[in-house]
Amino acid sequence: MSDKTDMIKVENLDKTFTLHLRGGIALPVLRNTGFSVASGECVTLHGPSGAGKSTLLRSIYGNYRPQSGRILIRHDGEMVDIVHAQPRVVLEIRKRTLGYVTQFLRVIPRVPTLDIVAEPLLARGAGLDASRARAAELLTRLQIAEKMWDLPPATFSGGEQQRINIARGFCADYPILLLDEPTASLDEANRKIVINLIDDARRRGTAIVAIVHDADTRAAITTRLLPLQSQGVAA
Amino acid sequence: MTNLDQTPLLSVEALNKSFGRQAACRDVSFELWPGEVLGIVGESGSGKSTLLNAIAGRLSVDSGKVLYRTGGNDIIDLAAASEAQRRHLMRTEWGFVQQHARDGLRMTFSAGANIGERLMALGQKHYGSLRDTALDWLQAVEIAPDRIDDLPRTFSGGMQQRLQIARNLVTRPRIVLMDEPTGGLDVSVQARLLDLIRRLVQEHNVACIVVTHDLGVARLLAHRLMVMRRGQVVEAGLTDQLLDDPQHAYTQLLVSSVLSV
């Protein structure tokens, strides 16, 4: 894949939340937002709290539904508008193209750590052994002790759960990765590991959009900064 | 997107059902794709269970179509199908998991016979192979094999529900309808059942329609959700879209009413 392929193209995006339980007040968050991200780039969203960084990231993942505009995602060599795609197409895009890592792990009852991490790769059709081997590799790299792999992570610490979530997000080598505070509650050593993981993925050609509050981490991973102001008018 | 099916497994078109002057389903339309899990959520009395029973042909509908694409690739309108045709499908290509296991099981038959019944209805008569299949399925739903000759009433609620699932999946149905499958069970029993349903549905690539009032269950099981209120679908979409960015006032109320732990 060439370095300059556009992987994400956001065009004229508007997102307003209407709170029906509070008399229908409208909160405009994104207005006429537009930018693109090429493969091998790490674009970091930057702006004050409330500027719409997470809203934008969730919209790109197809989790939030903008009122107008398009978000084109390169999926199987074609640009597909995830805002208007059918639900099953969105799921297909998430399965094979688009990864999303937050600081919170959504635990599935009874499923052991190793399988939670392996699941995205397994869902994509890689065999059980290959998926588990890749999951083990990532868990090792992220310093999750092997004795924990067979346990469901519900009772693990916040930092452990976060690293498990990162392992899960990186397991399937998605062409596009969305990262929402991936290093938020990690110690120095683990943060370095995650920074290297992100940088390795980018050098392999992954297009990355990230939200990072910590200035050092931001400096270490970012190739381009995208300023967002309140009401989200992007440069 | 070449690998996505081009025709849905089930198309419900403008379904209407009233009880007297009370409309239970108003103009409900949706499609279900192979392997897809569709959740129907809404409060009690919103028409969820009526819709499920109407789709299964357990209730006659006032108007509308329930178009099902069979394993043989014929399209049948279940709302207009003969009783015999419908019964045959319900025993083979469809399954129905009831909220109360005792409504879905034969309480006077052994666990093994409960699993074997659908197979026998399809003409399997060999006792040894029926018993082997029953043993396999008991294992799949985590019931000890030595319980095969016991009556379901000697089982706990969670075990009965797992037995009911085995009884339905044994004929490898293409669609399974579930009405509050985890309702009335302890939380730990629920978690086990949910994990089991999730795994079996994936392994067998079976499409499901799951009626639940529990948004946690919906989040875990369903790819897509429909929110019903007073017999109408007020909002539909991907599960996480609907729960994280609800648009309709009623969906916002539902989501904000959940206690989080």
GROMACS .gro file of C-alpha atoms in nm:
model
  496
    1MET     CA    1   0.000   0.000   0.000
    2SER     CA    2   0.141   0.341  -0.095
    3ASP     CA    3   0.202   0.597   0.178
    4LYS     CA    4  -0.046   0.850   0.049
    5THR     CA    5  -0.364   0.649   0.024
    6ASP     CA    6  -0.650   0.826   0.199
    7MET     CA    7  -0.799   0.583   0.451
    8ILE     CA    8  -1.049   0.819   0.616
    9LYS     CA    9  -1.219   1.121   0.464
   10VAL     CA   10  -1.452   1.323   0.686
   11GLU     CA   11  -1.666   1.575   0.500
   12ASN     CA   12  -1.893   1.854   0.633
   13LEU     CA   13  -1.980   1.665   0.947
   14ASP     CA   14  -2.248   1.804   1.180
   15LYS     CA   15  -2.336   1.637   1.506
   16THR     CA   16  -2.585   1.778   1.754
   17PHE     CA   17  -2.718   1.595   2.057
   18THR     CA   18  -3.084   1.654   2.132
   19LEU     CA   19  -3.167   1.580   2.494
   20HIS     CA   20  -3.535   1.489   2.495
   21LEU     CA   21  -3.536   1.427   2.868
   22ARG     CA   22  -3.425   1.785   2.928
   23GLY     CA   23  -3.693   1.959   2.732
   24GLY     CA   24  -3.532   1.886   2.398
   25ILE     CA   25  -3.230   2.114   2.435
   26ALA     CA   26  -2.984   2.085   2.150
   27LEU     CA   27  -2.609   2.059   2.204
   28PRO     CA   28  -2.418   2.122   1.884
   29VAL     CA   29  -2.081   1.947   1.908
   30LEU     CA   30  -1.942   1.915   1.558
   31ARG     CA   31  -2.002   2.166   1.281
   32ASN     CA   32  -1.880   2.139   0.928
   33THR     CA   33  -1.589   1.923   1.039
   34GLY     CA   34  -1.368   1.786   0.765
   35PHE     CA   35  -1.026   1.624   0.734
   36SER     CA   36  -0.860   1.315   0.593
   37VAL     CA   37  -0.613   1.062   0.719
   38ALA     CA   38  -0.373   0.869   0.499
   39SER     CA   39  -0.216   0.533   0.567
   40GLY     CA   40   0.098   0.560   0.778
   41GLU     CA   41  -0.030   0.876   0.948
   42CYS     CA   42  -0.115   0.930   1.313
   43VAL     CA   43  -0.350   1.224   1.343
   44THR     CA   44  -0.411   1.341   1.698
   45LEU     CA   45  -0.727   1.533   1.780
   46HIS     CA   46  -0.644   1.825   1.999
   47GLY     CA   47  -0.868   2.067   2.183
   48PRO     CA   48  -1.029   2.150   2.515
   49SER     CA   49  -1.264   1.916   2.693
   50GLY     CA   50  -1.603   1.936   2.523
   51ALA     CA   51  -1.459   2.023   2.182
   52GLY     CA   52  -1.599   1.700   2.042
   53LYS     CA   53  -1.288   1.481   2.016
   54SER     CA   54  -1.455   1.162   2.141
   55THR     CA   55  -1.774   1.244   1.952
   56LEU     CA   56  -1.573   1.268   1.630
   57LEU     CA   57  -1.389   0.944   1.702
   58ARG     CA   58  -1.712   0.761   1.784
   59SER     CA   59  -1.873   0.899   1.468
   60ILE     CA   60  -1.586   0.761   1.259
   61TYR     CA   61  -1.645   0.421   1.421
   62GLY     CA   62  -2.015   0.441   1.332
   63ASN     CA   63  -2.109   0.447   1.698
   64TYR     CA   64  -2.257   0.799   1.698
   65ARG     CA   65  -2.488   0.910   1.421
   66PRO     CA   66  -2.414   1.256   1.276
   67GLN     CA   67  -2.702   1.462   1.135
   68SER     CA   68  -2.525   1.546   0.813
   69GLY     CA   69  -2.200   1.499   0.628
   70ARG     CA   70  -2.009   1.189   0.527
   71ILE     CA   71  -1.734   0.975   0.672
   72LEU     CA   72  -1.569   0.771   0.404
   73ILE     CA   73  -1.370   0.468   0.515
   74ARG     CA   74  -1.147   0.274   0.277
   75HIS     CA   75  -1.282  -0.078   0.307
   76ASP     CA   76  -1.180  -0.352   0.064
   77GLY     CA   77  -1.032  -0.087  -0.165
   78GLU     CA   78  -1.352   0.118  -0.185
   79MET     CA   79  -1.455   0.432   0.000
   80VAL     CA   80  -1.769   0.346   0.201
   81ASP     CA   81  -1.971   0.612   0.386
   82ILE     CA   82  -2.008   0.468   0.736
   83VAL     CA   83  -2.266   0.733   0.832
   84HIS     CA   84  -2.516   0.600   0.582
   85ALA     CA   85  -2.408   0.235   0.553
   86GLN     CA   86  -2.648  -0.046   0.647
   87PRO     CA   87  -2.585  -0.186   0.996
   88ARG     CA   88  -2.444  -0.513   0.865
   89VAL     CA   89  -2.201  -0.321   0.642
   90VAL     CA   90  -2.085  -0.119   0.944
   91LEU     CA   91  -2.022  -0.446   1.129
   92GLU     CA   92  -1.826  -0.581   0.830
   93ILE     CA   93  -1.613  -0.264   0.823
   94ARG     CA   94  -1.546  -0.299   1.196
   95LYS     CA   95  -1.460  -0.663   1.156
   96ARG     CA   96  -1.197  -0.619   0.890
   97THR     CA   97  -1.096  -0.254   0.858
   98LEU     CA   98  -1.164  -0.044   1.163
   99GLY     CA   99  -1.034  -0.101   1.517
  100TYR     CA  100  -1.131   0.111   1.816
  101VAL     CA  101  -0.949   0.115   2.148
  102THR     CA  102  -1.081   0.297   2.453
  103GLN     CA  103  -0.952   0.295   2.806
  104PHE     CA  104  -1.245   0.083   2.917
  105LEU     CA  105  -1.272  -0.287   2.855
  106ARG     CA  106  -1.623  -0.416   2.804
  107VAL     CA  107  -1.597  -0.747   2.980
  108ILE     CA  108  -1.794  -1.044   2.855
  109PRO     CA  109  -1.895  -1.269   3.146
  110ARG     CA  110  -1.696  -1.592   3.172
  111VAL     CA  111  -1.476  -1.536   2.867
  112PRO     CA  112  -1.106  -1.576   2.957
  113THR     CA  113  -0.856  -1.296   2.886
  114LEU     CA  114  -0.675  -1.482   2.609
  115ASP     CA  115  -0.999  -1.536   2.416
  116ILE     CA  116  -1.116  -1.178   2.464
  117VAL     CA  117  -0.792  -1.063   2.300
  118ALA     CA  118  -0.804  -1.330   2.027
  119GLU     CA  119  -1.169  -1.271   1.937
  120PRO     CA  120  -1.128  -1.000   1.669
  121LEU     CA  121  -0.879  -1.214   1.479
  122LEU     CA  122  -1.094  -1.526   1.521
  123ALA     CA  123  -1.401  -1.338   1.399
  124ARG     CA  124  -1.210  -1.250   1.087
  125GLY     CA  125  -1.157  -1.617   1.010
  126ALA     CA  126  -0.805  -1.677   1.137
  127GLY     CA  127  -0.787  -2.019   1.305
  128LEU     CA  128  -0.818  -2.064   1.680
  129ASP     CA  129  -0.451  -2.155   1.730
  130ALA     CA  130  -0.317  -1.870   1.517
  131SER     CA  131  -0.550  -1.621   1.688
  132ARG     CA  132  -0.453  -1.736   2.035
  133ALA     CA  133  -0.084  -1.732   1.946
  134ARG     CA  134  -0.108  -1.370   1.831
  135ALA     CA  135  -0.309  -1.283   2.143
  136ALA     CA  136  -0.043  -1.445   2.363
  137GLU     CA  137   0.228  -1.248   2.187
  138LEU     CA  138   0.051  -0.918   2.255
  139LEU     CA  139  -0.034  -1.003   2.616
  140THR     CA  140   0.332  -1.090   2.673
  141ARG     CA  141   0.445  -0.767   2.513
  142LEU     CA  142   0.201  -0.574   2.733
  143GLN     CA  143   0.330  -0.752   3.043
  144ILE     CA  144   0.013  -0.937   3.140
  145ALA     CA  145   0.132  -1.238   3.338
  146GLU     CA  146   0.056  -1.573   3.174
  147LYS     CA  147  -0.120  -1.702   3.486
  148MET     CA  148  -0.395  -1.444   3.420
  149TRP     CA  149  -0.470  -1.548   3.061
  150ASP     CA  150  -0.719  -1.819   3.156
  151LEU     CA  151  -0.918  -1.589   3.384
  152PRO     CA  152  -1.198  -1.355   3.282
  153PRO     CA  153  -1.065  -1.001   3.341
  154ALA     CA  154  -1.370  -0.872   3.534
  155THR     CA  155  -1.176  -0.853   3.861
  156PHE     CA  156  -0.844  -0.727   3.718
  157SER     CA  157  -0.712  -0.379   3.795
  158GLY     CA  158  -0.799  -0.082   3.574
  159GLY     CA  159  -0.450  -0.074   3.422
  160GLU     CA  160  -0.459  -0.446   3.347
  161GLN     CA  161  -0.800  -0.423   3.184
  162GLN     CA  162  -0.681  -0.131   2.977
  163ARG     CA  163  -0.378  -0.323   2.852
  164ILE     CA  164  -0.601  -0.621   2.769
  165ASN     CA  165  -0.820  -0.386   2.570
  166ILE     CA  166  -0.514  -0.253   2.386
  167ALA     CA  167  -0.400  -0.608   2.309
  168ARG     CA  168  -0.749  -0.680   2.172
  169GLY     CA  169  -0.741  -0.366   1.958
  170PHE     CA  170  -0.402  -0.447   1.806
  171CYS     CA  171  -0.460  -0.821   1.764
  172ALA     CA  172  -0.624  -0.807   1.422
  173ASP     CA  173  -0.387  -0.556   1.253
  174TYR     CA  174  -0.667  -0.332   1.130
  175PRO     CA  175  -0.578  -0.093   0.845
  176ILE     CA  176  -0.736   0.188   1.051
  177LEU     CA  177  -0.711   0.232   1.429
  178LEU     CA  178  -0.904   0.477   1.645
  179LEU     CA  179  -0.749   0.532   1.987
  180ASP     CA  180  -0.932   0.714   2.269
  181GLU     CA  181  -0.686   0.776   2.553
  182PRO     CA  182  -0.507   0.443   2.508
  183THR     CA  183  -0.244   0.521   2.774
  184ALA     CA  184  -0.464   0.704   3.026
  185SER     CA  185  -0.403   0.502   3.342
  186LEU     CA  186  -0.078   0.325   3.259
  187ASP     CA  187   0.253   0.354   3.438
  188GLU     CA  188   0.563   0.486   3.264
  189ALA     CA  189   0.698   0.147   3.153
  190ASN     CA  190   0.367   0.029   3.009
  191ARG     CA  191   0.306   0.362   2.841
  192LYS     CA  192   0.635   0.323   2.655
  193ILE     CA  193   0.532  -0.024   2.543
  194VAL     CA  194   0.201   0.109   2.410
  195ILE     CA  195   0.376   0.399   2.235
  196ASN     CA  196   0.602   0.150   2.057
  197LEU     CA  197   0.304  -0.064   1.964
  198ILE     CA  198   0.127   0.236   1.813
  199ASP     CA  199   0.438   0.350   1.629
  200ASP     CA  200   0.505   0.001   1.489
  201ALA     CA  201   0.150  -0.016   1.356
  202ARG     CA  202   0.182   0.325   1.194
  203ARG     CA  203   0.511   0.233   1.027
  204ARG     CA  204   0.343  -0.075   0.883
  205GLY     CA  205   0.094   0.162   0.718
  206THR     CA  206  -0.193   0.172   0.965
  207ALA     CA  207  -0.389   0.499   0.957
  208ILE     CA  208  -0.438   0.616   1.315
  209VAL     CA  209  -0.663   0.878   1.474
  210ALA     CA  210  -0.592   0.934   1.842
  211ILE     CA  211  -0.701   1.133   2.143
  212VAL     CA  212  -0.418   1.167   2.395
  213HIS     CA  213  -0.409   1.408   2.685
  214ASP     CA  214  -0.058   1.329   2.801
  215ALA     CA  215   0.180   1.567   2.618
  216ASP     CA  216   0.477   1.328   2.603
  217THR     CA  217   0.275   1.045   2.458
  218ARG     CA  218   0.114   1.282   2.212
  219ALA     CA  219   0.453   1.408   2.098
  220ALA     CA  220   0.582   1.052   2.064
  221ILE     CA  221   0.306   0.915   1.838
  222THR     CA  222   0.166   1.211   1.644
  223THR     CA  223   0.254   1.285   1.282
  224ARG     CA  224  -0.010   1.559   1.248
  225LEU     CA  225  -0.211   1.753   1.503
  226LEU     CA  226  -0.574   1.835   1.426
  227PRO     CA  227  -0.704   2.123   1.636
  228LEU     CA  228  -1.069   2.108   1.738
  229GLN     CA  229  -1.242   2.406   1.892
  230SER     CA  230  -1.568   2.407   2.073
  231GLN     CA  231  -1.829   2.327   1.813
  232GLY     CA  232  -1.557   2.137   1.638
  233VAL     CA  233  -1.456   2.351   1.341
  234ALA     CA  234  -1.145   2.176   1.229
  235ALA     CA  235  -0.864   2.329   1.029
  236MET     CA  236  -1.878  -0.637   0.047
  237THR     CA  237  -1.904  -0.923  -0.190
  238ASN     CA  238  -1.923  -1.175   0.092
  239LEU     CA  239  -2.250  -1.039   0.232
  240ASP     CA  240  -2.571  -1.220   0.146
  241GLN     CA  241  -2.788  -1.033  -0.099
  242THR     CA  242  -3.125  -1.162   0.018
  243PRO     CA  243  -3.255  -1.155   0.373
  244LEU     CA  244  -3.360  -1.472   0.553
  245LEU     CA  245  -3.677  -1.308   0.678
  246SER     CA  246  -3.865  -0.999   0.563
  247VAL     CA  247  -4.150  -0.876   0.776
  248GLU     CA  248  -4.364  -0.628   0.584
  249ALA     CA  249  -4.619  -0.392   0.738
  250LEU     CA  250  -4.735  -0.634   1.005
  251ASN     CA  251  -5.047  -0.536   1.199
  252LYS     CA  252  -5.210  -0.716   1.487
  253SER     CA  253  -5.482  -0.589   1.719
  254PHE     CA  254  -5.656  -0.740   2.016
  255GLY     CA  255  -6.002  -0.592   1.993
  256ARG     CA  256  -5.947  -0.219   1.968
  257GLN     CA  257  -5.598  -0.245   2.117
  258ALA     CA  258  -5.326  -0.235   1.849
  259ALA     CA  259  -5.040  -0.463   1.959
  260CYS     CA  260  -4.828  -0.431   1.643
  261ARG     CA  261  -4.862  -0.139   1.409
  262ASP     CA  262  -4.701  -0.143   1.068
  263VAL     CA  263  -4.391  -0.333   1.177
  264SER     CA  264  -4.139  -0.395   0.900
  265PHE     CA  265  -3.784  -0.527   0.920
  266GLU     CA  266  -3.539  -0.769   0.766
  267LEU     CA  267  -3.329  -1.039   0.928
  268TRP     CA  268  -3.008  -1.159   0.765
  269PRO     CA  269  -2.841  -1.499   0.800
  270GLY     CA  270  -2.645  -1.525   1.125
  271GLU     CA  271  -2.777  -1.193   1.252
  272VAL     CA  272  -2.903  -1.146   1.607
  273LEU     CA  273  -3.181  -0.889   1.625
  274GLY     CA  274  -3.290  -0.766   1.966
  275ILE     CA  275  -3.638  -0.629   2.028
  276VAL     CA  276  -3.650  -0.406   2.335
  277GLY     CA  277  -3.921  -0.201   2.502
  278GLU     CA  278  -4.126  -0.200   2.817
  279SER     CA  279  -4.393  -0.456   2.911
  280GLY     CA  280  -4.696  -0.422   2.689
  281SER     CA  281  -4.504  -0.259   2.404
  282GLY     CA  282  -4.591  -0.544   2.166
  283LYS     CA  283  -4.256  -0.725   2.166
  284SER     CA  284  -4.388  -1.070   2.250
  285THR     CA  285  -4.693  -1.028   2.026
  286LEU     CA  286  -4.460  -0.951   1.738
  287LEU     CA  287  -4.251  -1.260   1.814
  288ASN     CA  288  -4.557  -1.484   1.833
  289ALA     CA  289  -4.698  -1.337   1.515
  290ILE     CA  290  -4.372  -1.400   1.330
  291ALA     CA  291  -4.372  -1.759   1.451
  292GLY     CA  292  -4.730  -1.802   1.335
  293ARG     CA  293  -4.853  -1.866   1.687
  294LEU     CA  294  -5.090  -1.574   1.644
  295SER     CA  295  -5.283  -1.486   1.331
  296VAL     CA  296  -5.205  -1.140   1.196
  297ASP     CA  297  -5.455  -0.883   1.074
  298SER     CA  298  -5.244  -0.776   0.779
  299GLY     CA  299  -4.888  -0.786   0.654
  300LYS     CA  300  -4.640  -1.044   0.535
  301VAL     CA  301  -4.379  -1.264   0.700
  302LEU     CA  302  -4.162  -1.373   0.410
  303TYR     CA  303  -3.919  -1.652   0.495
  304ARG     CA  304  -3.652  -1.787   0.262
  305THR     CA  305  -3.636  -2.163   0.329
  306GLY     CA  306  -3.330  -2.387   0.322
  307GLY     CA  307  -3.449  -2.493  -0.023
  308ASN     CA  308  -3.446  -2.125  -0.128
  309ASP     CA  309  -3.824  -2.091  -0.164
  310ILE     CA  310  -3.992  -1.780  -0.030
  311ILE     CA  311  -4.290  -1.860   0.192
  312ASP     CA  312  -4.530  -1.608   0.345
  313LEU     CA  313  -4.575  -1.753   0.692
  314ALA     CA  314  -4.869  -1.523   0.758
  315ALA     CA  315  -5.055  -1.706   0.481
  316ALA     CA  316  -4.895  -2.053   0.502
  317SER     CA  317  -5.093  -2.364   0.583
  318GLU     CA  318  -5.085  -2.498   0.936
  319ALA     CA  319  -4.902  -2.811   0.819
  320GLN     CA  320  -4.636  -2.612   0.635
  321ARG     CA  321  -4.586  -2.385   0.933
  322ARG     CA  322  -4.565  -2.675   1.178
  323HIS     CA  323  -4.307  -2.848   0.964
  324LEU     CA  324  -4.087  -2.537   0.956
  325MET     CA  325  -4.123  -2.482   1.330
  326ARG     CA  326  -3.997  -2.835   1.391
  327THR     CA  327  -3.705  -2.810   1.151
  328GLU     CA  328  -3.570  -2.477   1.034
  329TRP     CA  329  -3.707  -2.265   1.318
  330GLY     CA  330  -3.670  -2.279   1.694
  331PHE     CA  331  -3.856  -2.102   1.972
  332VAL     CA  332  -3.709  -2.055   2.318
  333GLN     CA  333  -3.975  -1.959   2.569
  334GLN     CA  334  -3.922  -1.739   2.871
  335HIS     CA  335  -4.052  -2.015   3.098
  336ALA     CA  336  -3.872  -2.337   3.019
  337ARG     CA  337  -4.172  -2.540   3.130
  338ASP     CA  338  -4.367  -2.394   2.835
  339GLY     CA  339  -4.099  -2.503   2.591
  340LEU     CA  340  -4.009  -2.841   2.739
  341ARG     CA  341  -4.209  -3.159   2.779
  342MET     CA  342  -4.201  -3.185   3.153
  343THR     CA  343  -4.304  -3.553   3.158
  344PHE     CA  344  -4.026  -3.656   2.917
  345SER     CA  345  -3.667  -3.720   3.019
  346ALA     CA  346  -3.396  -3.467   2.928
  347GLY     CA  347  -3.273  -3.702   2.655
  348ALA     CA  348  -3.622  -3.741   2.507
  349ASN     CA  349  -3.670  -3.365   2.511
  350ILE     CA  350  -3.360  -3.326   2.295
  351GLY     CA  351  -3.449  -3.620   2.071
  352GLU     CA  352  -3.809  -3.520   2.000
  353ARG     CA  353  -3.747  -3.287   1.709
  354LEU     CA  354  -3.511  -3.540   1.550
  355MET     CA  355  -3.770  -3.818   1.584
  356ALA     CA  356  -4.028  -3.591   1.422
  357LEU     CA  357  -3.787  -3.570   1.128
  358GLY     CA  358  -3.783  -3.947   1.102
  359GLN     CA  359  -3.473  -4.042   1.298
  360LYS     CA  360  -3.558  -4.364   1.478
  361HIS     CA  361  -3.230  -4.523   1.575
  362TYR     CA  362  -3.230  -4.520   1.956
  363GLY     CA  363  -2.852  -4.539   1.994
  364SER     CA  364  -2.777  -4.246   1.767
  365LEU     CA  365  -3.057  -4.034   1.917
  366ARG     CA  366  -2.907  -4.098   2.259
  367ASP     CA  367  -2.557  -4.011   2.137
  368THR     CA  368  -2.684  -3.686   1.990
  369ALA     CA  369  -2.865  -3.605   2.314
  370LEU     CA  370  -2.544  -3.670   2.510
  371ASP     CA  371  -2.349  -3.439   2.278
  372TRP     CA  372  -2.603  -3.163   2.323
  373LEU     CA  373  -2.621  -3.202   2.700
  374GLN     CA  374  -2.247  -3.148   2.699
  375ALA     CA  375  -2.278  -2.849   2.467
  376VAL     CA  376  -2.518  -2.681   2.710
  377GLU     CA  377  -2.313  -2.784   3.014
  378ILE     CA  378  -2.548  -3.039   3.168
  379ALA     CA  379  -2.385  -3.350   3.317
  380PRO     CA  380  -2.441  -3.655   3.091
  381ASP     CA  381  -2.566  -3.866   3.382
  382ARG     CA  382  -2.877  -3.645   3.396
  383ILE     CA  383  -2.996  -3.770   3.056
  384ASP     CA  384  -3.273  -3.990   3.199
  385ASP     CA  385  -3.394  -3.736   3.455
  386LEU     CA  386  -3.711  -3.533   3.419
  387PRO     CA  387  -3.668  -3.158   3.362
  388ARG     CA  388  -3.853  -3.077   3.683
  389THR     CA  389  -3.557  -3.213   3.878
  390PHE     CA  390  -3.340  -2.945   3.706
  391SER     CA  391  -3.271  -2.592   3.827
  392GLY     CA  392  -3.421  -2.300   3.632
  393GLY     CA  393  -3.093  -2.230   3.455
  394MET     CA  394  -3.049  -2.597   3.358
  395GLN     CA  395  -3.405  -2.615   3.226
  396GLN     CA  396  -3.339  -2.311   3.011
  397ARG     CA  397  -3.017  -2.466   2.876
  398LEU     CA  398  -3.205  -2.789   2.803
  399GLN     CA  399  -3.467  -2.591   2.613
  400ILE     CA  400  -3.190  -2.435   2.403
  401ALA     CA  401  -3.043  -2.778   2.326
  402ARG     CA  402  -3.388  -2.907   2.234
  403ASN     CA  403  -3.423  -2.625   1.982
  404LEU     CA  404  -3.075  -2.626   1.832
  405VAL     CA  405  -3.054  -3.003   1.777
  406THR     CA  406  -3.209  -2.978   1.431
  407ARG     CA  407  -2.970  -2.696   1.338
  408PRO     CA  408  -3.243  -2.438   1.280
  409ARG     CA  409  -3.175  -2.133   1.065
  410ILE     CA  410  -3.379  -1.899   1.284
  411VAL     CA  411  -3.436  -1.914   1.658
  412LEU     CA  412  -3.684  -1.684   1.829
  413MET     CA  413  -3.624  -1.619   2.198
  414ASP     CA  414  -3.871  -1.457   2.435
  415GLU     CA  415  -3.690  -1.315   2.740
  416PRO     CA  416  -3.453  -1.615   2.750
  417THR     CA  417  -3.279  -1.498   3.067
  418GLY     CA  418  -3.583  -1.353   3.243
  419GLY     CA  419  -3.640  -1.469   3.598
  420LEU     CA  420  -3.294  -1.623   3.641
  421ASP     CA  421  -3.030  -1.530   3.898
  422VAL     CA  422  -2.764  -1.293   3.770
  423SER     CA  423  -2.483  -1.551   3.778
  424VAL     CA  424  -2.706  -1.804   3.601
  425GLN     CA  425  -2.796  -1.537   3.347
  426ALA     CA  426  -2.431  -1.466   3.271
  427ARG     CA  427  -2.364  -1.833   3.204
  428LEU     CA  428  -2.670  -1.864   2.982
  429LEU     CA  429  -2.583  -1.549   2.789
  430ASP     CA  430  -2.230  -1.667   2.726
  431LEU     CA  431  -2.367  -2.001   2.610
  432ILE     CA  432  -2.625  -1.849   2.376
  433ARG     CA  433  -2.366  -1.611   2.237
  434ARG     CA  434  -2.122  -1.894   2.166
  435LEU     CA  435  -2.377  -2.135   2.017
  436VAL     CA  436  -2.529  -1.867   1.796
  437GLN     CA  437  -2.182  -1.786   1.658
  438GLU     CA  438  -2.077  -2.147   1.614
  439HIS     CA  439  -2.392  -2.249   1.431
  440ASN     CA  440  -2.436  -1.919   1.247
  441VAL     CA  441  -2.802  -1.912   1.341
  442ALA     CA  442  -3.011  -1.598   1.302
  443CYS     CA  443  -3.199  -1.496   1.616
  444ILE     CA  444  -3.471  -1.261   1.720
  445VAL     CA  445  -3.440  -1.200   2.093
  446VAL     CA  446  -3.712  -1.020   2.284
  447THR     CA  447  -3.581  -0.871   2.607
  448HIS     CA  448  -3.649  -0.581   2.835
  449ASP     CA  449  -3.292  -0.605   2.966
  450LEU     CA  450  -3.064  -0.366   2.777
  451GLY     CA  451  -2.756  -0.543   2.915
  452VAL     CA  452  -2.871  -0.867   2.756
  453ALA     CA  453  -2.942  -0.678   2.434
  454ARG     CA  454  -2.595  -0.520   2.435
  455LEU     CA  455  -2.427  -0.855   2.481
  456LEU     CA  456  -2.628  -1.064   2.235
  457ALA     CA  457  -2.771  -0.846   1.960
  458HIS     CA  458  -2.603  -0.703   1.652
  459ARG     CA  459  -2.898  -0.478   1.587
  460LEU     CA  460  -3.190  -0.349   1.795
  461MET     CA  461  -3.548  -0.238   1.739
  462VAL     CA  462  -3.712  -0.031   2.010
  463MET     CA  463  -4.087  -0.083   2.040
  464ARG     CA  464  -4.342   0.135   2.208
  465ARG     CA  465  -4.719   0.095   2.196
  466GLY     CA  466  -4.692  -0.152   1.912
  467GLN     CA  467  -4.469   0.061   1.694
  468VAL     CA  468  -4.099   0.050   1.616
  469VAL     CA  469  -3.978   0.393   1.729
  470GLU     CA  470  -3.610   0.345   1.653
  471ALA     CA  471  -3.386   0.081   1.498
  472GLY     CA  472  -3.016   0.051   1.433
  473LEU     CA  473  -2.688  -0.105   1.537
  474THR     CA  474  -2.697  -0.206   1.902
  475ASP     CA  475  -2.416   0.021   2.014
  476GLN     CA  476  -2.552   0.318   1.814
  477LEU     CA  477  -2.890   0.283   1.975
  478LEU     CA  478  -2.760   0.243   2.329
  479ASP     CA  479  -2.477   0.501   2.310
  480ASP     CA  480  -2.645   0.763   2.093
  481PRO     CA  481  -3.021   0.714   2.126
  482GLN     CA  482  -3.219   0.957   1.910
  483HIS     CA  483  -3.581   0.900   2.000
  484ALA     CA  484  -3.715   1.042   2.325
  485TYR     CA  485  -3.840   0.701   2.435
  486THR     CA  486  -3.506   0.530   2.364
  487GLN     CA  487  -3.331   0.803   2.563
  488LEU     CA  488  -3.568   0.735   2.850
  489LEU     CA  489  -3.504   0.358   2.832
  490VAL     CA  490  -3.127   0.397   2.822
  491SER     CA  491  -3.119   0.653   3.102
  492SER     CA  492  -3.335   0.431   3.323
  493VAL     CA  493  -3.078   0.153   3.344
  494LEU     CA  494  -2.893   0.115   3.670
  495SER     CA  495  -2.525   0.075   3.603
  496VAL     CA  496  -2.302  -0.120   3.839
   0.00000   0.00000   0.00000
